[in-house]
XYZ file of C-alpha atoms in Angstrom:
386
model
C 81.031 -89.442 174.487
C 80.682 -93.475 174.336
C 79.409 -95.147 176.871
C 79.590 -98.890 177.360
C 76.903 -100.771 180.130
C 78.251 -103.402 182.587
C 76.979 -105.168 185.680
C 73.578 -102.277 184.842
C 76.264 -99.338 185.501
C 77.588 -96.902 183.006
C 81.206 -96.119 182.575
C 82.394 -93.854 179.335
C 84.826 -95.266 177.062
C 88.077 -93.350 176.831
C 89.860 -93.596 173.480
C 93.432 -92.279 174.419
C 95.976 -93.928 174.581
C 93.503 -96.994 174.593
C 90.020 -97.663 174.535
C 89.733 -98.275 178.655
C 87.249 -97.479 181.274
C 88.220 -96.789 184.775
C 86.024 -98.935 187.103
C 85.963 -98.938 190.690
C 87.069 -102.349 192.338
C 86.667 -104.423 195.607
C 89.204 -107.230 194.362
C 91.666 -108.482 196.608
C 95.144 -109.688 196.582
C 95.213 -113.536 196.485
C 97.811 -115.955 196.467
C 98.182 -119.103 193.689
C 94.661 -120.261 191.865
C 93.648 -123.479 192.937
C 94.914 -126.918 191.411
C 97.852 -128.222 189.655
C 100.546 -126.078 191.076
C 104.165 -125.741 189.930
C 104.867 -121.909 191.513
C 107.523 -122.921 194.383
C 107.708 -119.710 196.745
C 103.980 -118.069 197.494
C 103.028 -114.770 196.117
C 100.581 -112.103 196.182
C 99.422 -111.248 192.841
C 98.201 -108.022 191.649
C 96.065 -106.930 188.712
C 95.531 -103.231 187.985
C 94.827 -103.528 184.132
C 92.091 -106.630 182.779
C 93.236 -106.096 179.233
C 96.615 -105.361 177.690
C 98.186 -103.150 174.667
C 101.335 -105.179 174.260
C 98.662 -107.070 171.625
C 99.912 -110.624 172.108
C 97.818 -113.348 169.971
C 98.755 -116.175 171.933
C 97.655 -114.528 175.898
C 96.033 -117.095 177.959
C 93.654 -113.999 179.468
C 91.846 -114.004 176.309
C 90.146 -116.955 177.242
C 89.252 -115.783 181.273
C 85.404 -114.802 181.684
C 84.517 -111.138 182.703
C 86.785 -108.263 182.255
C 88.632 -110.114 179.970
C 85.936 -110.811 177.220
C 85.272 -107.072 177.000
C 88.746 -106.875 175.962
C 88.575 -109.629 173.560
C 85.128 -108.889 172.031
C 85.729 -105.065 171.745
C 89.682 -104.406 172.739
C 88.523 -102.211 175.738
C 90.961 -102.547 178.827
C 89.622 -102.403 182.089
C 91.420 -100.703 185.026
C 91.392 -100.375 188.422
C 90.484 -97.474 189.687
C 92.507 -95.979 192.315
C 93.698 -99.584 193.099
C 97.022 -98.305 194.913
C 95.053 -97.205 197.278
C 92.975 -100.590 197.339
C 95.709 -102.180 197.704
C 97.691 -100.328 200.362
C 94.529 -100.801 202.316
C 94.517 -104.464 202.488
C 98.424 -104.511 202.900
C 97.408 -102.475 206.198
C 94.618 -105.091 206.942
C 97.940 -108.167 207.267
C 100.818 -108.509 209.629
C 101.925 -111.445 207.066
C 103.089 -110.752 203.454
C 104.477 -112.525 200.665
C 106.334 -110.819 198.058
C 103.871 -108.931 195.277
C 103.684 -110.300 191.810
C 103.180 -107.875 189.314
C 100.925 -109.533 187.366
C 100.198 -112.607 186.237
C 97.526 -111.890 184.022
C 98.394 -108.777 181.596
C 101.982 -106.702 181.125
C 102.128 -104.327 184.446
C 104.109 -101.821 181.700
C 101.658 -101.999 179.004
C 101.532 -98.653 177.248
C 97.956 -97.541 179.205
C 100.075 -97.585 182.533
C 102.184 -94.723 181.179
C 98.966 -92.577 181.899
C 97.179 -93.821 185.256
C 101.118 -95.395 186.868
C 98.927 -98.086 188.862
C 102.337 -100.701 188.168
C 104.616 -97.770 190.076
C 102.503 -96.501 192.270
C 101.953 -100.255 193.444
C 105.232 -100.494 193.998
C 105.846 -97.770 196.227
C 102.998 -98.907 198.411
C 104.885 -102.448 198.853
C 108.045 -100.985 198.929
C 107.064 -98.464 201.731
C 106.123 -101.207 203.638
C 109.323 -103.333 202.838
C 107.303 -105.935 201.400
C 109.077 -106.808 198.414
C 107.740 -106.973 194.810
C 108.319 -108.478 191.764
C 107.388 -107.829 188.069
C 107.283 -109.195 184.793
C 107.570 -107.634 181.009
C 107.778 -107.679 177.879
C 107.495 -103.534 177.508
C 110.546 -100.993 178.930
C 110.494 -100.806 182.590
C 110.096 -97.402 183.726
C 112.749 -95.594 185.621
C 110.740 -95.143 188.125
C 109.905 -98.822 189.006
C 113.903 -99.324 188.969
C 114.156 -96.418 191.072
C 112.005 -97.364 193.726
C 112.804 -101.027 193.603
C 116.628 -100.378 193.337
C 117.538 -100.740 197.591
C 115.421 -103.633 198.225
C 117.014 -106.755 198.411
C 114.050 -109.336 197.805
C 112.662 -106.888 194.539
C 113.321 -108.415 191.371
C 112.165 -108.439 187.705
C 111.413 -110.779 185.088
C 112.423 -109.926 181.173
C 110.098 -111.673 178.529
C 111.952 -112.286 175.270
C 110.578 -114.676 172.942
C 112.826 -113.932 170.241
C 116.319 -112.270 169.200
C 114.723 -111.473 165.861
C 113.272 -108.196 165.423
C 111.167 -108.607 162.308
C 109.492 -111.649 164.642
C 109.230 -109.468 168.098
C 106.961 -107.301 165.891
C 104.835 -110.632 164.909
C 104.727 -111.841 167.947
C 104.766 -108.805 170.517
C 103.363 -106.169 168.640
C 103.051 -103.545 171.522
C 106.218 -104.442 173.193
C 109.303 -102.911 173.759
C 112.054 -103.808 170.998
C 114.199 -106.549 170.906
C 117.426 -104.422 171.905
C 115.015 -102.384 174.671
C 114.540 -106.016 176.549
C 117.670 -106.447 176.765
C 118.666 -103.326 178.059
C 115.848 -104.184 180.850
C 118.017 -106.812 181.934
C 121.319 -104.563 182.035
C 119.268 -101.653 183.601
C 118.226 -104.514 186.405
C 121.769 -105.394 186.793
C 123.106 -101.867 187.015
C 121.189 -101.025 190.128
C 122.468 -104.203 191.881
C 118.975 -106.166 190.678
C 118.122 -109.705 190.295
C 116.957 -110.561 187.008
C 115.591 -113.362 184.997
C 115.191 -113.712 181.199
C 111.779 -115.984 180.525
C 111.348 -117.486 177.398
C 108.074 -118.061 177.350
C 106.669 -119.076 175.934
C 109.060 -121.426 172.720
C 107.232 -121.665 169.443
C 107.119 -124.878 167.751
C 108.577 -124.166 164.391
C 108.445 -120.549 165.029
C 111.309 -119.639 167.471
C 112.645 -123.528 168.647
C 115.556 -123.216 166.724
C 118.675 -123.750 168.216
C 120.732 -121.329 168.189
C 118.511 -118.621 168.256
C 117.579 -119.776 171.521
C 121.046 -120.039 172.243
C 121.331 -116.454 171.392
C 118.988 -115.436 174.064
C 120.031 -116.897 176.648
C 123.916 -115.465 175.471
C 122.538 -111.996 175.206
C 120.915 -112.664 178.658
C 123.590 -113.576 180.793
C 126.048 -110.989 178.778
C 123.235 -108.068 180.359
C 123.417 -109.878 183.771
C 120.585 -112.537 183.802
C 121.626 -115.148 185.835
C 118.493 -116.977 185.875
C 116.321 -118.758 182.552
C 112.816 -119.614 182.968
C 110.767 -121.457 179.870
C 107.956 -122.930 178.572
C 106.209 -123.956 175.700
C 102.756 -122.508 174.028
C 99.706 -123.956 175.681
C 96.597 -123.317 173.803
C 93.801 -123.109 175.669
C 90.628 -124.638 174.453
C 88.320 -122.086 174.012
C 90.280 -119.709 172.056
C 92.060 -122.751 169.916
C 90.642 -121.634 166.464
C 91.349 -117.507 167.418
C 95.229 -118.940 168.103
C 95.369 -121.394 165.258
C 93.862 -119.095 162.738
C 96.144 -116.556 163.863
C 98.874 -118.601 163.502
C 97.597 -119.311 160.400
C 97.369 -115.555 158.878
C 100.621 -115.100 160.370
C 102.781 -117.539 159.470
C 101.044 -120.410 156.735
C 98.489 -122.600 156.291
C 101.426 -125.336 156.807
C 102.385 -123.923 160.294
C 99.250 -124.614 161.311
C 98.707 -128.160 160.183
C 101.653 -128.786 161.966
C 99.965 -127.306 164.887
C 97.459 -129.413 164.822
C 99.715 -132.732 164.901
C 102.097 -131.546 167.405
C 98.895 -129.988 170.027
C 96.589 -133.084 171.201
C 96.893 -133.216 174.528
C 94.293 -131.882 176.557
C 95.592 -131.156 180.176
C 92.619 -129.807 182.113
C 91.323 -127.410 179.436
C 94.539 -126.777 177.470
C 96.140 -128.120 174.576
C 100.158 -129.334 174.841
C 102.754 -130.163 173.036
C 103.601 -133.411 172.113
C 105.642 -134.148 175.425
C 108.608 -135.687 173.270
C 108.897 -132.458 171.897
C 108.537 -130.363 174.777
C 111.400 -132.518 177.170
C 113.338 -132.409 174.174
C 113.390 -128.288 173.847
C 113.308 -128.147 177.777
C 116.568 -130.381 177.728
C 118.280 -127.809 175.299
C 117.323 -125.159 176.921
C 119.070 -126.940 180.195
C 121.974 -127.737 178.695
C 122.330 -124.391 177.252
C 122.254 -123.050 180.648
C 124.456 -125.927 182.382
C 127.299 -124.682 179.950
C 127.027 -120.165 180.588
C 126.830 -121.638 184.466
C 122.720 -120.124 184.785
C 120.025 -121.745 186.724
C 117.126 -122.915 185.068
C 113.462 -123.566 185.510
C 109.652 -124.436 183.886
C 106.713 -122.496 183.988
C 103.790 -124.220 184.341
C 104.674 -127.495 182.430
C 102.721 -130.406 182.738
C 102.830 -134.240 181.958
C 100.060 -137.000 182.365
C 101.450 -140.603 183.487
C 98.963 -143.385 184.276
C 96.189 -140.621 184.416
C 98.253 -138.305 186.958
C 99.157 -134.667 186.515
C 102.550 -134.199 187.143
C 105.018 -131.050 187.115
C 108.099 -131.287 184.723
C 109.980 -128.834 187.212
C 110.786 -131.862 189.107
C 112.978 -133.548 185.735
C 113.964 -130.436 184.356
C 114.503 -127.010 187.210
C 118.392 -126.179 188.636
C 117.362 -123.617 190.890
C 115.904 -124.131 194.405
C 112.912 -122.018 193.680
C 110.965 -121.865 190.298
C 111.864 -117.768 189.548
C 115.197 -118.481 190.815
C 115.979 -116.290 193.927
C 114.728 -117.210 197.463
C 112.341 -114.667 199.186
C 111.155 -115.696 202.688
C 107.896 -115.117 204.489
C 107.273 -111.190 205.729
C 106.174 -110.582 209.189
C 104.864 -107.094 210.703
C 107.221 -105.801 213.159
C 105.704 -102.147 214.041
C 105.160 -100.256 210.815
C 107.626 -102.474 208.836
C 107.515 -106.068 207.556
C 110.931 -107.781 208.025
C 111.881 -111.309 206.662
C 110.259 -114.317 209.256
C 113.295 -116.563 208.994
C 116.149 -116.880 207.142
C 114.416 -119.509 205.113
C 114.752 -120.291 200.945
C 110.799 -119.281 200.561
C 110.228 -122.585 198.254
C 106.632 -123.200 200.187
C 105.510 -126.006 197.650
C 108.395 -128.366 199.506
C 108.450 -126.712 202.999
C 107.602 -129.256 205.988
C 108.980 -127.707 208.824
C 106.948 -124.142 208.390
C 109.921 -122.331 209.660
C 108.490 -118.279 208.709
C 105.846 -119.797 212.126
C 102.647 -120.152 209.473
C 102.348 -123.846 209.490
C 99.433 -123.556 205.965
C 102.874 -122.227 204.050
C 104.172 -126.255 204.874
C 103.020 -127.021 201.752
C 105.082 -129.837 200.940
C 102.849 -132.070 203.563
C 101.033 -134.685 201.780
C 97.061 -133.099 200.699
C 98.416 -129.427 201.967
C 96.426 -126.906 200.637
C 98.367 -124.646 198.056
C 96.084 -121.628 197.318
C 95.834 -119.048 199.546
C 93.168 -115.910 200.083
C 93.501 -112.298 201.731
C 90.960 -113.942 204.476
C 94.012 -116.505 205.123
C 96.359 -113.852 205.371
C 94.574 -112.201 208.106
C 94.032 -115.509 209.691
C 97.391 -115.560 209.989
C 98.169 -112.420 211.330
C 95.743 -112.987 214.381
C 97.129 -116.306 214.739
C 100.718 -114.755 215.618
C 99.154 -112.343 217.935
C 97.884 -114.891 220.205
C-alpha cells in the first residue's frame, strides 16, 4: 500500500481509476477571488476534486500552491472527502444563496467522479434546496446531473469545445469526452428544456484561430441548441510558462513556439497575454460570427492595460446582459426552500439599486467590494432577520 505524507498526516494513495487520496476538508464555499473582476452575476463556487484526469497542458490550476502541486509534481488528485455533506452543511448555515458553480478550478466530470459522484451528489444537495447550480465540461455529463437538474429553471451548463477537429481534441483534451460527445452535451441540455452555452476557451494562436473552424463551432453549437458563446484566449501564467511553452513545443514545433514567444509579452498581474491586436481581432470574429446565427456573446476573463489601468474587454466586446448569458437572481430562505429575491437580471458587477435587499451585491457602486466569503453570506442572512 503507498502512502504519501501531507500537512504530518498520512493518507494511502489509491491507484484506480487515478492516483487520488481522499482527504477530509473544512473548505468553504466562497464567492469571486479578489481583484480584477469580469464575472457579472455572483456565484458560489465549489471544488470537490484539486487535480483533474481530463489531462489538459494548458490548466491555469497547475500553477495554484497546495493541492494543486501534488497533482503537478506527482499527478495525484486530491478529493474531498464526503464534501456533499460539507457542503449541504454550510448551505444549511445561509438564508442567502447564489447559484453554485461547478467548478472553476478542475472538470466537475473528470473520469475520478465516475467513482466517488461528489459533482451529482452536489447537485442534489443544491437542487433540494432550490438553489440553482451550474456546471462546466469538457467530459460527458452524466445522466444523472441532467436528471436532477432537468426541472429547475435557473440550472444550466456550460460545454467546453476548443476544437471541431478530432485528431486535435485528443492533443489538446486528452481525457475528455470526444468531439461528437460535446456536442451531444449541448443537445442533451436542450432536450430537457436546458440552457446551454458553448465556451471556447480558451482560442489557440495558430493552433485553433482559424476561421472557419471556429465558425464551425459555433454552427454545430447553435444547430444542438446553444444559444449562448463565451471565449477567450490562452493566458499563460508565469510560473508554469516554460511547462506550457515546452509543451507546446513537443506538441506542435519548435516554430509554434517561437511564435509564442512574439505574440505572449504582456504581463497582466502574473500572466502572460496575447498581443491585444490579436486578441480584439479574434474576439471581433468571434462576435460577428455570433451577430449573424442571432447568439449572444461574451469574454472570459479578458484583460487590457491603458495608461497603466486594468480594464475588462467585456465592456467592447459582450452582447448578453450577464457574462454566462442567462440571468439568475439572488436566493432568499423562505422556510425550507430558497426562492428567487426579486425578479432582478442577477448582473451584480453593475447593480446600484441592490434590489434582491443585500445592499454588498450593489456592486456597481464606485470602490464596492466584489469578493464575497461564506462569513458574508451569513452576515447576510442575520441582516434580513432583523
Amino acid at each position: 500500500m503507498a502512502l504519501i505524507k501531507i500537512n504530518k498526516k498520512e493518507y494511502e494513495v489509491i491507484k484506480q481509476p487515478q492516483p487520488h487520496i481522499l482527504v477530509p476538508t473544512k473548505k468553504q464555499l466562497h464567492g469571486w477571488w479578489p481583484g480584477k473582476r469580469e464575472c457579472t452575476a455572483e456565484r458560489l463556487l465549489i471544488n470537490p476534486y484539486n487535480g483533474c484526469g481530463i489531462g489538459c497542458f494548458f490548466c491555469y490550476s497547475l500553477s495554484f500552491p497546495g493541492h494543486f502541486q501534488l497533482f503537478k509534481e506527482k499527478g495525484i488528485i486530491v478529493v474531498a472527502k464526503d464534501f456533499d455533506k460539507t457542503v449541504a452543511e454550510q448551505l444549511d448555515s445561509i438564508d442567502v444563496a447564489s447559484c453554485g458553480y461547478l467548478s472553476p478550478v478542475t472538470d466537475p466530470f473528470q473520469p475520478l467522479n465516475s467513482l466517488y459522484r461528489l459533482s451529482e451528489k452536489i447537485i442534489q444537495v443544491f437542487v433540494e434546496r432550490n438553489i440553482p447550480i451550474e456546471f462546466i465540461t469538457k467530459a460527458k455529463i452524466p445522466a444523472e446531473a441532467i436528471e436532477i437538474m432537468k426541472n429547475h429553471p435557473h440550472c444550466f451548463g456550460q460545454v467546453s469545445i476548443l476544437t471541431p477537429q478530432e485528431n486535435l481534441r485528443k492533443i489538446l483534451v486528452p481525457g475528455g469526452a470526444t468531439t461528437s460527445e460535446l456536442f451531444e452535451n449541448i443537445q442533451l441540455l436542450s432536450e430537457n428544456g436546458m440552457f446551454s452555452v458553448c465556451r471556447i476557451d480558451p482560442v489557440f494562436p495558430y493552433i485553433t484561430d482559424e476561421p472557419r473552424q471556429m465558425e464551425e463551432i459555433i454552427k454545430r453549437a447553435k444547430e444542438a441548441g446553444c444559444t449562448h458563446i463565451v471565449a477567450s484566449c490562452l493566458d499563460i501564467p508565469l510560473k508554469i510558462s516554460d511547462y506550457i511553452l515546452s509543451n507546446i513545443d513537443k506538441k506542435f514545433g519548435t516554430g509554434c513556439r517561437w511564435s509564442y514567444q512574439k505574440l505572449y509579452r504582456e504581463n497582466i498581474d502574473g500572466y502572460l497575454h496575447a498581443d491585444i491586436d490579436y486578441r480584439k481581432k479574434i474576439f471581433d470574429r468571434l462576435r460577428n460570427i455570433c451577430e449573424r446565427k442571432n447568439l449572444t456573446f461574451a469574454l472570459c476573463m479578458e484583460y487590457e492595460v491603458i495608461d497603466g489601468e486594468v480594464r475588462g474587454l467585456n465592456r467592447e466586446f459582450m452582447s448578453s446582459t450577464n457574462c454566462e448569458g442567462i440571468d439568475i437572481p439572488i436566493y432568499i430562505r423562505k422556510n425550507n426552500k430558497f426562492y428567487p429575491a426579486t425578479d432582478c437580471k442577477g448582473n451584480c458587477l453593475s447593480c446600484t439599486s441592490a434590489r434582491c435587499g443585500i445592499p454588498d451585491l450593489a456592486m456597481g457602486k464606485e470602490k464596492a467590494n466584489v469578493s464575497w466569503k461564506l462569513k458574508d453570506y451569513r452576515r447576510w442572512s442575520q441582516n434580513l432577520k432583523k
